[in-house]
Amino acid sequence: MWSGMMQGKSFVDGKTMNPYKHLNQNRIHPTEKPFEIYKYLLSRFVPEGANVLDTHLGSGSQRIVCYEMNINFTGLEISEMYFNEEEKRFNNHISQCKLNINFT
């Protein structure tokens, strides 16, 4: 689920131990959260078109998920370094092409 000691295939099933945390880390912030956590929470509590304020932007995972879910987002980050890294990450994400493939 994320690059940490507890990994799984979903938010509900995040119980697989990974003792080699350093082998699968590619983080820009020390407390970076996986997209799946934000998808789970936002889909249950925030309607499309609502406003979200994140006062600790960090890696910007919540910003990316809000963008994908059509939720208005405002983020604040005190560290210029983390802000710049988050901006690169977000701009890279939104510049990617989306393929909508239906295999059924």
mmCIF file of N, CA and C in Angstrom:
data_model
loop_
_atom_site.group_PDB
_atom_site.id
_atom_site.type_symbol
_atom_site.label_atom_id
_atom_site.label_comp_id
_atom_site.label_asym_id
_atom_site.label_seq_id
_atom_site.Cartn_x
_atom_site.Cartn_y
_atom_site.Cartn_z
ATOM 1 N N MET A 1 0.823 -1.182 0.000
ATOM 2 C CA MET A 1 0.000 0.000 0.000
ATOM 3 C C MET A 1 0.867 1.245 0.000
ATOM 4 N N TRP A 2 1.903 1.325 0.799
ATOM 5 C CA TRP A 2 2.842 2.436 0.698
ATOM 6 C C TRP A 2 4.212 1.955 1.111
ATOM 7 N N SER A 3 5.183 2.782 0.911
ATOM 8 C CA SER A 3 6.566 2.399 1.188
ATOM 9 C C SER A 3 6.854 2.463 2.671
ATOM 10 N N GLY A 4 6.296 1.557 3.406
ATOM 11 C CA GLY A 4 6.498 1.530 4.839
ATOM 12 C C GLY A 4 6.580 0.106 5.328
ATOM 13 N N MET A 5 6.604 -0.058 6.625
ATOM 14 C CA MET A 5 6.724 -1.392 7.190
ATOM 15 C C MET A 5 5.464 -2.223 7.001
ATOM 16 N N MET A 6 4.307 -1.580 6.972
ATOM 17 C CA MET A 6 3.062 -2.312 6.752
ATOM 18 C C MET A 6 2.569 -2.008 5.347
ATOM 19 N N GLN A 7 2.453 -3.037 4.523
ATOM 20 C CA GLN A 7 1.983 -2.852 3.163
ATOM 21 C C GLN A 7 0.857 -3.821 2.879
ATOM 22 N N GLY A 8 0.018 -3.465 1.932
ATOM 23 C CA GLY A 8 -1.073 -4.327 1.539
ATOM 24 C C GLY A 8 -1.606 -3.918 0.188
ATOM 25 N N LYS A 9 -2.604 -4.646 -0.282
ATOM 26 C CA LYS A 9 -3.185 -4.358 -1.588
ATOM 27 C C LYS A 9 -4.291 -3.322 -1.509
ATOM 28 N N SER A 10 -4.790 -3.053 -0.327
ATOM 29 C CA SER A 10 -5.852 -2.064 -0.170
ATOM 30 C C SER A 10 -5.739 -1.435 1.208
ATOM 31 N N PHE A 11 -6.496 -0.366 1.418
ATOM 32 C CA PHE A 11 -6.497 0.313 2.716
ATOM 33 C C PHE A 11 -6.988 -0.627 3.811
ATOM 34 N N VAL A 12 -7.997 -1.431 3.497
ATOM 35 C CA VAL A 12 -8.591 -2.341 4.477
ATOM 36 C C VAL A 12 -7.657 -3.504 4.789
ATOM 37 N N ASP A 13 -6.872 -3.945 3.796
ATOM 38 C CA ASP A 13 -6.017 -5.121 3.957
ATOM 39 C C ASP A 13 -4.538 -4.733 4.044
ATOM 40 N N GLY A 14 -4.224 -3.685 4.783
ATOM 41 C CA GLY A 14 -2.836 -3.236 4.887
ATOM 42 C C GLY A 14 -2.089 -3.932 5.994
ATOM 43 N N LYS A 15 -1.918 -5.245 5.906
ATOM 44 C CA LYS A 15 -1.358 -5.999 7.026
ATOM 45 C C LYS A 15 -0.140 -6.838 6.669
ATOM 46 N N THR A 16 0.434 -6.676 5.497
ATOM 47 C CA THR A 16 1.587 -7.468 5.100
ATOM 48 C C THR A 16 2.866 -6.789 5.575
ATOM 49 N N MET A 17 3.677 -7.499 6.315
ATOM 50 C CA MET A 17 4.928 -6.925 6.815
ATOM 51 C C MET A 17 5.970 -6.865 5.705
ATOM 52 N N ASN A 18 6.684 -5.762 5.637
ATOM 53 C CA ASN A 18 7.789 -5.610 4.703
ATOM 54 C C ASN A 18 9.016 -5.176 5.492
ATOM 55 N N PRO A 19 9.912 -6.101 5.811
ATOM 56 C CA PRO A 19 11.077 -5.751 6.622
ATOM 57 C C PRO A 19 12.126 -4.950 5.861
ATOM 58 N N TYR A 20 12.003 -4.862 4.537
ATOM 59 C CA TYR A 20 12.995 -4.162 3.724
ATOM 60 C C TYR A 20 12.466 -2.810 3.269
ATOM 61 N N LYS A 21 12.080 -1.981 4.217
ATOM 62 C CA LYS A 21 11.485 -0.678 3.936
ATOM 63 C C LYS A 21 12.359 0.171 3.017
ATOM 64 N N HIS A 22 13.656 0.172 3.234
ATOM 65 C CA HIS A 22 14.561 1.028 2.460
ATOM 66 C C HIS A 22 14.634 0.642 0.986
ATOM 67 N N LEU A 23 14.262 -0.576 0.623
ATOM 68 C CA LEU A 23 14.361 -1.019 -0.762
ATOM 69 C C LEU A 23 13.250 -0.475 -1.650
ATOM 70 N N ASN A 24 12.129 -0.072 -1.070
ATOM 71 C CA ASN A 24 11.017 0.370 -1.904
ATOM 72 C C ASN A 24 10.592 1.804 -1.602
ATOM 73 N N GLN A 25 11.467 2.595 -1.009
ATOM 74 C CA GLN A 25 11.114 3.973 -0.710
ATOM 75 C C GLN A 25 11.514 4.895 -1.841
ATOM 76 N N ASN A 26 10.598 5.757 -2.199
ATOM 77 C CA ASN A 26 10.861 6.821 -3.156
ATOM 78 C C ASN A 26 10.006 7.993 -2.705
ATOM 79 N N ARG A 27 10.371 8.590 -1.594
ATOM 80 C CA ARG A 27 9.565 9.640 -0.983
ATOM 81 C C ARG A 27 10.222 11.002 -1.152
ATOM 82 N N ILE A 28 9.369 12.046 -1.113
ATOM 83 C CA ILE A 28 9.897 13.403 -1.099
ATOM 84 C C ILE A 28 9.679 14.054 0.261
ATOM 85 N N HIS A 29 8.963 13.364 1.147
ATOM 86 C CA HIS A 29 8.660 13.909 2.478
ATOM 87 C C HIS A 29 8.680 12.758 3.481
ATOM 88 N N PRO A 30 9.186 12.970 4.692
ATOM 89 C CA PRO A 30 9.301 11.863 5.656
ATOM 90 C C PRO A 30 7.974 11.277 6.126
ATOM 91 N N THR A 31 6.881 12.036 6.066
ATOM 92 C CA THR A 31 5.583 11.500 6.511
ATOM 93 C C THR A 31 4.611 11.376 5.347
ATOM 94 N N GLU A 32 5.120 11.067 4.174
ATOM 95 C CA GLU A 32 4.296 10.940 2.973
ATOM 96 C C GLU A 32 3.269 9.822 3.135
ATOM 97 N N LYS A 33 2.025 10.119 2.763
ATOM 98 C CA LYS A 33 0.937 9.143 2.856
ATOM 99 C C LYS A 33 0.629 8.597 1.460
ATOM 100 N N PRO A 34 0.145 7.378 1.386
ATOM 101 C CA PRO A 34 -0.221 6.806 0.087
ATOM 102 C C PRO A 34 -1.536 7.392 -0.421
ATOM 103 N N PHE A 35 -1.693 7.395 -1.738
ATOM 104 C CA PHE A 35 -2.925 7.885 -2.344
ATOM 105 C C PHE A 35 -4.149 7.154 -1.814
ATOM 106 N N GLU A 36 -4.016 5.862 -1.585
ATOM 107 C CA GLU A 36 -5.174 5.044 -1.202
ATOM 108 C C GLU A 36 -5.826 5.513 0.093
ATOM 109 N N ILE A 37 -5.053 6.000 1.035
ATOM 110 C CA ILE A 37 -5.640 6.502 2.284
ATOM 111 C C ILE A 37 -6.523 7.701 1.997
ATOM 112 N N TYR A 38 -6.009 8.636 1.194
ATOM 113 C CA TYR A 38 -6.800 9.826 0.866
ATOM 114 C C TYR A 38 -8.012 9.471 0.018
ATOM 115 N N LYS A 39 -7.866 8.548 -0.928
ATOM 116 C CA LYS A 39 -9.012 8.126 -1.746
ATOM 117 C C LYS A 39 -10.105 7.545 -0.858
ATOM 118 N N TYR A 40 -9.711 6.715 0.077
ATOM 119 C CA TYR A 40 -10.661 6.083 0.990
ATOM 120 C C TYR A 40 -11.414 7.130 1.805
ATOM 121 N N LEU A 41 -10.683 8.048 2.434
ATOM 122 C CA LEU A 41 -11.308 9.053 3.299
ATOM 123 C C LEU A 41 -12.123 10.078 2.512
ATOM 124 N N LEU A 42 -11.553 10.609 1.451
ATOM 125 C CA LEU A 42 -12.255 11.635 0.681
ATOM 126 C C LEU A 42 -13.512 11.094 0.017
ATOM 127 N N SER A 43 -13.475 9.871 -0.475
ATOM 128 C CA SER A 43 -14.656 9.302 -1.138
ATOM 129 C C SER A 43 -15.811 9.094 -0.166
ATOM 130 N N ARG A 44 -15.514 8.974 1.112
ATOM 131 C CA ARG A 44 -16.566 8.751 2.102
ATOM 132 C C ARG A 44 -17.079 10.033 2.756
ATOM 133 N N PHE A 45 -16.251 11.066 2.799
ATOM 134 C CA PHE A 45 -16.624 12.247 3.575
ATOM 135 C C PHE A 45 -16.642 13.569 2.816
ATOM 136 N N VAL A 46 -16.126 13.608 1.590
ATOM 137 C CA VAL A 46 -16.046 14.875 0.856
ATOM 138 C C VAL A 46 -16.710 14.708 -0.512
ATOM 139 N N PRO A 47 -17.791 15.439 -0.770
ATOM 140 C CA PRO A 47 -18.455 15.321 -2.072
ATOM 141 C C PRO A 47 -17.660 16.012 -3.182
ATOM 142 N N GLU A 48 -17.871 15.572 -4.403
ATOM 143 C CA GLU A 48 -17.232 16.198 -5.558
ATOM 144 C C GLU A 48 -17.581 17.685 -5.588
ATOM 145 N N GLY A 49 -16.602 18.525 -5.880
ATOM 146 C CA GLY A 49 -16.819 19.964 -5.939
ATOM 147 C C GLY A 49 -16.681 20.681 -4.608
ATOM 148 N N ALA A 50 -16.488 19.931 -3.529
ATOM 149 C CA ALA A 50 -16.318 20.541 -2.200
ATOM 150 C C ALA A 50 -14.924 21.162 -2.105
ATOM 151 N N ASN A 51 -14.661 21.840 -1.004
ATOM 152 C CA ASN A 51 -13.364 22.476 -0.767
ATOM 153 C C ASN A 51 -12.604 21.747 0.333
ATOM 154 N N VAL A 52 -11.310 21.525 0.115
ATOM 155 C CA VAL A 52 -10.439 20.899 1.109
ATOM 156 C C VAL A 52 -9.263 21.835 1.372
ATOM 157 N N LEU A 53 -8.954 22.049 2.649
ATOM 158 C CA LEU A 53 -7.793 22.839 3.056
ATOM 159 C C LEU A 53 -6.807 21.914 3.755
ATOM 160 N N ASP A 54 -5.593 21.843 3.228
ATOM 161 C CA ASP A 54 -4.528 21.047 3.831
ATOM 162 C C ASP A 54 -3.464 22.019 4.328
ATOM 163 N N THR A 55 -3.352 22.164 5.642
ATOM 164 C CA THR A 55 -2.416 23.131 6.218
ATOM 165 C C THR A 55 -0.998 22.583 6.356
ATOM 166 N N HIS A 56 -0.805 21.330 5.988
ATOM 167 C CA HIS A 56 0.519 20.699 6.021
ATOM 168 C C HIS A 56 0.682 19.904 4.725
ATOM 169 N N LEU A 57 0.906 20.591 3.627
ATOM 170 C CA LEU A 57 0.891 20.007 2.283
ATOM 171 C C LEU A 57 1.883 18.865 2.108
ATOM 172 N N GLY A 58 3.081 19.019 2.621
ATOM 173 C CA GLY A 58 4.075 17.942 2.548
ATOM 174 C C GLY A 58 4.365 17.497 1.135
ATOM 175 N N SER A 59 4.130 16.216 0.842
ATOM 176 C CA SER A 59 4.426 15.653 -0.471
ATOM 177 C C SER A 59 3.333 15.928 -1.490
ATOM 178 N N GLY A 60 2.180 16.383 -1.044
ATOM 179 C CA GLY A 60 1.092 16.716 -1.963
ATOM 180 C C GLY A 60 0.221 15.556 -2.388
ATOM 181 N N SER A 61 0.286 14.432 -1.687
ATOM 182 C CA SER A 61 -0.545 13.282 -2.055
ATOM 183 C C SER A 61 -2.027 13.634 -2.041
ATOM 184 N N GLN A 62 -2.457 14.356 -1.011
ATOM 185 C CA GLN A 62 -3.870 14.719 -0.924
ATOM 186 C C GLN A 62 -4.264 15.654 -2.074
ATOM 187 N N ARG A 63 -3.376 16.538 -2.473
ATOM 188 C CA ARG A 63 -3.651 17.441 -3.597
ATOM 189 C C ARG A 63 -3.883 16.652 -4.877
ATOM 190 N N ILE A 64 -3.055 15.660 -5.132
ATOM 191 C CA ILE A 64 -3.191 14.845 -6.339
ATOM 192 C C ILE A 64 -4.510 14.090 -6.329
ATOM 193 N N VAL A 65 -4.863 13.512 -5.188
ATOM 194 C CA VAL A 65 -6.120 12.770 -5.096
ATOM 195 C C VAL A 65 -7.313 13.708 -5.267
ATOM 196 N N CYS A 66 -7.259 14.885 -4.663
ATOM 197 C CA CYS A 66 -8.345 15.859 -4.840
ATOM 198 C C CYS A 66 -8.484 16.247 -6.306
ATOM 199 N N TYR A 67 -7.381 16.433 -6.979
ATOM 200 C CA TYR A 67 -7.405 16.748 -8.408
ATOM 201 C C TYR A 67 -8.110 15.632 -9.181
ATOM 202 N N GLU A 68 -7.754 14.396 -8.889
ATOM 203 C CA GLU A 68 -8.353 13.245 -9.573
ATOM 204 C C GLU A 68 -9.841 13.092 -9.264
ATOM 205 N N MET A 69 -10.263 13.518 -8.078
ATOM 206 C CA MET A 69 -11.657 13.349 -7.650
ATOM 207 C C MET A 69 -12.500 14.614 -7.852
ATOM 208 N N ASN A 70 -11.976 15.606 -8.556
ATOM 209 C CA ASN A 70 -12.692 16.868 -8.805
ATOM 210 C C ASN A 70 -13.120 17.558 -7.515
ATOM 211 N N ILE A 71 -12.202 17.624 -6.575
ATOM 212 C CA ILE A 71 -12.425 18.315 -5.303
ATOM 213 C C ILE A 71 -11.507 19.532 -5.288
ATOM 214 N N ASN A 72 -12.063 20.694 -4.961
ATOM 215 C CA ASN A 72 -11.265 21.924 -4.890
ATOM 216 C C ASN A 72 -10.275 21.816 -3.739
ATOM 217 N N PHE A 73 -9.047 22.229 -3.974
ATOM 218 C CA PHE A 73 -7.988 22.020 -2.988
ATOM 219 C C PHE A 73 -7.169 23.282 -2.775
ATOM 220 N N THR A 74 -6.882 23.582 -1.514
ATOM 221 C CA THR A 74 -5.951 24.642 -1.140
ATOM 222 C C THR A 74 -4.954 24.034 -0.167
ATOM 223 N N GLY A 75 -3.670 24.197 -0.454
ATOM 224 C CA GLY A 75 -2.641 23.621 0.405
ATOM 225 C C GLY A 75 -1.633 24.657 0.851
ATOM 226 N N LEU A 76 -1.143 24.494 2.071
ATOM 227 C CA LEU A 76 -0.126 25.373 2.647
ATOM 228 C C LEU A 76 1.070 24.533 3.072
ATOM 229 N N GLU A 77 2.266 25.038 2.801
ATOM 230 C CA GLU A 77 3.486 24.342 3.213
ATOM 231 C C GLU A 77 4.512 25.371 3.658
ATOM 232 N N ILE A 78 5.033 25.206 4.869
ATOM 233 C CA ILE A 78 5.991 26.160 5.426
ATOM 234 C C ILE A 78 7.387 25.999 4.825
ATOM 235 N N SER A 79 7.735 24.782 4.418
ATOM 236 C CA SER A 79 9.071 24.508 3.885
ATOM 237 C C SER A 79 9.105 24.759 2.376
ATOM 238 N N GLU A 80 9.949 25.674 1.966
ATOM 239 C CA GLU A 80 10.079 25.968 0.532
ATOM 240 C C GLU A 80 10.596 24.756 -0.227
ATOM 241 N N MET A 81 11.494 23.981 0.380
ATOM 242 C CA MET A 81 12.033 22.794 -0.268
ATOM 243 C C MET A 81 10.926 21.774 -0.553
ATOM 244 N N TYR A 82 10.107 21.457 0.461
ATOM 245 C CA TYR A 82 9.027 20.495 0.255
ATOM 246 C C TYR A 82 7.989 21.039 -0.714
ATOM 247 N N PHE A 83 7.719 22.347 -0.642
ATOM 248 C CA PHE A 83 6.763 22.942 -1.566
ATOM 249 C C PHE A 83 7.239 22.779 -3.009
ATOM 250 N N ASN A 84 8.509 23.074 -3.263
ATOM 251 C CA ASN A 84 9.040 22.952 -4.624
ATOM 252 C C ASN A 84 9.011 21.509 -5.116
ATOM 253 N N GLU A 85 9.350 20.562 -4.247
ATOM 254 C CA GLU A 85 9.295 19.142 -4.622
ATOM 255 C C GLU A 85 7.863 18.706 -4.901
ATOM 256 N N GLU A 86 6.936 19.166 -4.073
ATOM 257 C CA GLU A 86 5.519 18.835 -4.272
ATOM 258 C C GLU A 86 5.016 19.412 -5.586
ATOM 259 N N GLU A 87 5.398 20.635 -5.909
ATOM 260 C CA GLU A 87 4.980 21.259 -7.171
ATOM 261 C C GLU A 87 5.466 20.445 -8.367
ATOM 262 N N LYS A 88 6.721 19.992 -8.325
ATOM 263 C CA LYS A 88 7.255 19.158 -9.408
ATOM 264 C C LYS A 88 6.455 17.864 -9.521
ATOM 265 N N ARG A 89 6.174 17.256 -8.372
ATOM 266 C CA ARG A 89 5.427 15.993 -8.357
ATOM 267 C C ARG A 89 4.027 16.186 -8.925
ATOM 268 N N PHE A 90 3.344 17.250 -8.496
ATOM 269 C CA PHE A 90 1.980 17.504 -8.968
ATOM 270 C C PHE A 90 1.970 17.797 -10.472
ATOM 271 N N ASN A 91 2.854 18.665 -10.922
ATOM 272 C CA ASN A 91 2.892 19.005 -12.348
ATOM 273 C C ASN A 91 3.254 17.804 -13.207
ATOM 274 N N ASN A 92 4.125 16.947 -12.716
ATOM 275 C CA ASN A 92 4.438 15.714 -13.428
ATOM 276 C C ASN A 92 3.203 14.816 -13.510
ATOM 277 N N HIS A 93 2.474 14.733 -12.420
ATOM 278 C CA HIS A 93 1.277 13.884 -12.385
ATOM 279 C C HIS A 93 0.218 14.367 -13.376
ATOM 280 N N ILE A 94 -0.072 15.660 -13.368
ATOM 281 C CA ILE A 94 -1.152 16.154 -14.238
ATOM 282 C C ILE A 94 -0.737 16.210 -15.709
ATOM 283 N N SER A 95 0.556 16.123 -15.993
ATOM 284 C CA SER A 95 1.002 16.139 -17.388
ATOM 285 C C SER A 95 0.926 14.756 -18.041
ATOM 286 N N GLN A 96 0.673 13.719 -17.254
ATOM 287 C CA GLN A 96 0.604 12.360 -17.781
ATOM 288 C C GLN A 96 -0.715 12.133 -18.512
ATOM 289 N N CYS A 97 -0.659 11.401 -19.606
ATOM 290 C CA CYS A 97 -1.873 11.046 -20.349
ATOM 291 C C CYS A 97 -2.633 9.966 -19.594
ATOM 292 N N LYS A 98 -3.941 10.032 -19.665
ATOM 293 C CA LYS A 98 -4.790 9.013 -19.046
ATOM 294 C C LYS A 98 -5.339 8.103 -20.139
ATOM 295 N N LEU A 99 -5.217 6.820 -19.941
ATOM 296 C CA LEU A 99 -5.787 5.851 -20.862
ATOM 297 C C LEU A 99 -6.987 5.202 -20.192
ATOM 298 N N ASN A 100 -8.137 5.359 -20.782
ATOM 299 C CA ASN A 100 -9.345 4.717 -20.259
ATOM 300 C C ASN A 100 -9.605 3.474 -21.088
ATOM 301 N N ILE A 101 -9.139 2.354 -20.585
ATOM 302 C CA ILE A 101 -9.264 1.087 -21.299
ATOM 303 C C ILE A 101 -10.241 0.201 -20.548
ATOM 304 N N ASN A 102 -11.231 -0.295 -21.264
ATOM 305 C CA ASN A 102 -12.216 -1.197 -20.683
ATOM 306 C C ASN A 102 -11.985 -2.579 -21.277
ATOM 307 N N PHE A 103 -11.629 -3.544 -20.448
ATOM 308 C CA PHE A 103 -11.315 -4.884 -20.918
ATOM 309 C C PHE A 103 -12.508 -5.829 -20.893
ATOM 310 N N THR A 104 -13.691 -5.317 -20.635
ATOM 311 C CA THR A 104 -14.860 -6.210 -20.593
ATOM 312 C C THR A 104 -15.626 -6.181 -21.872
#
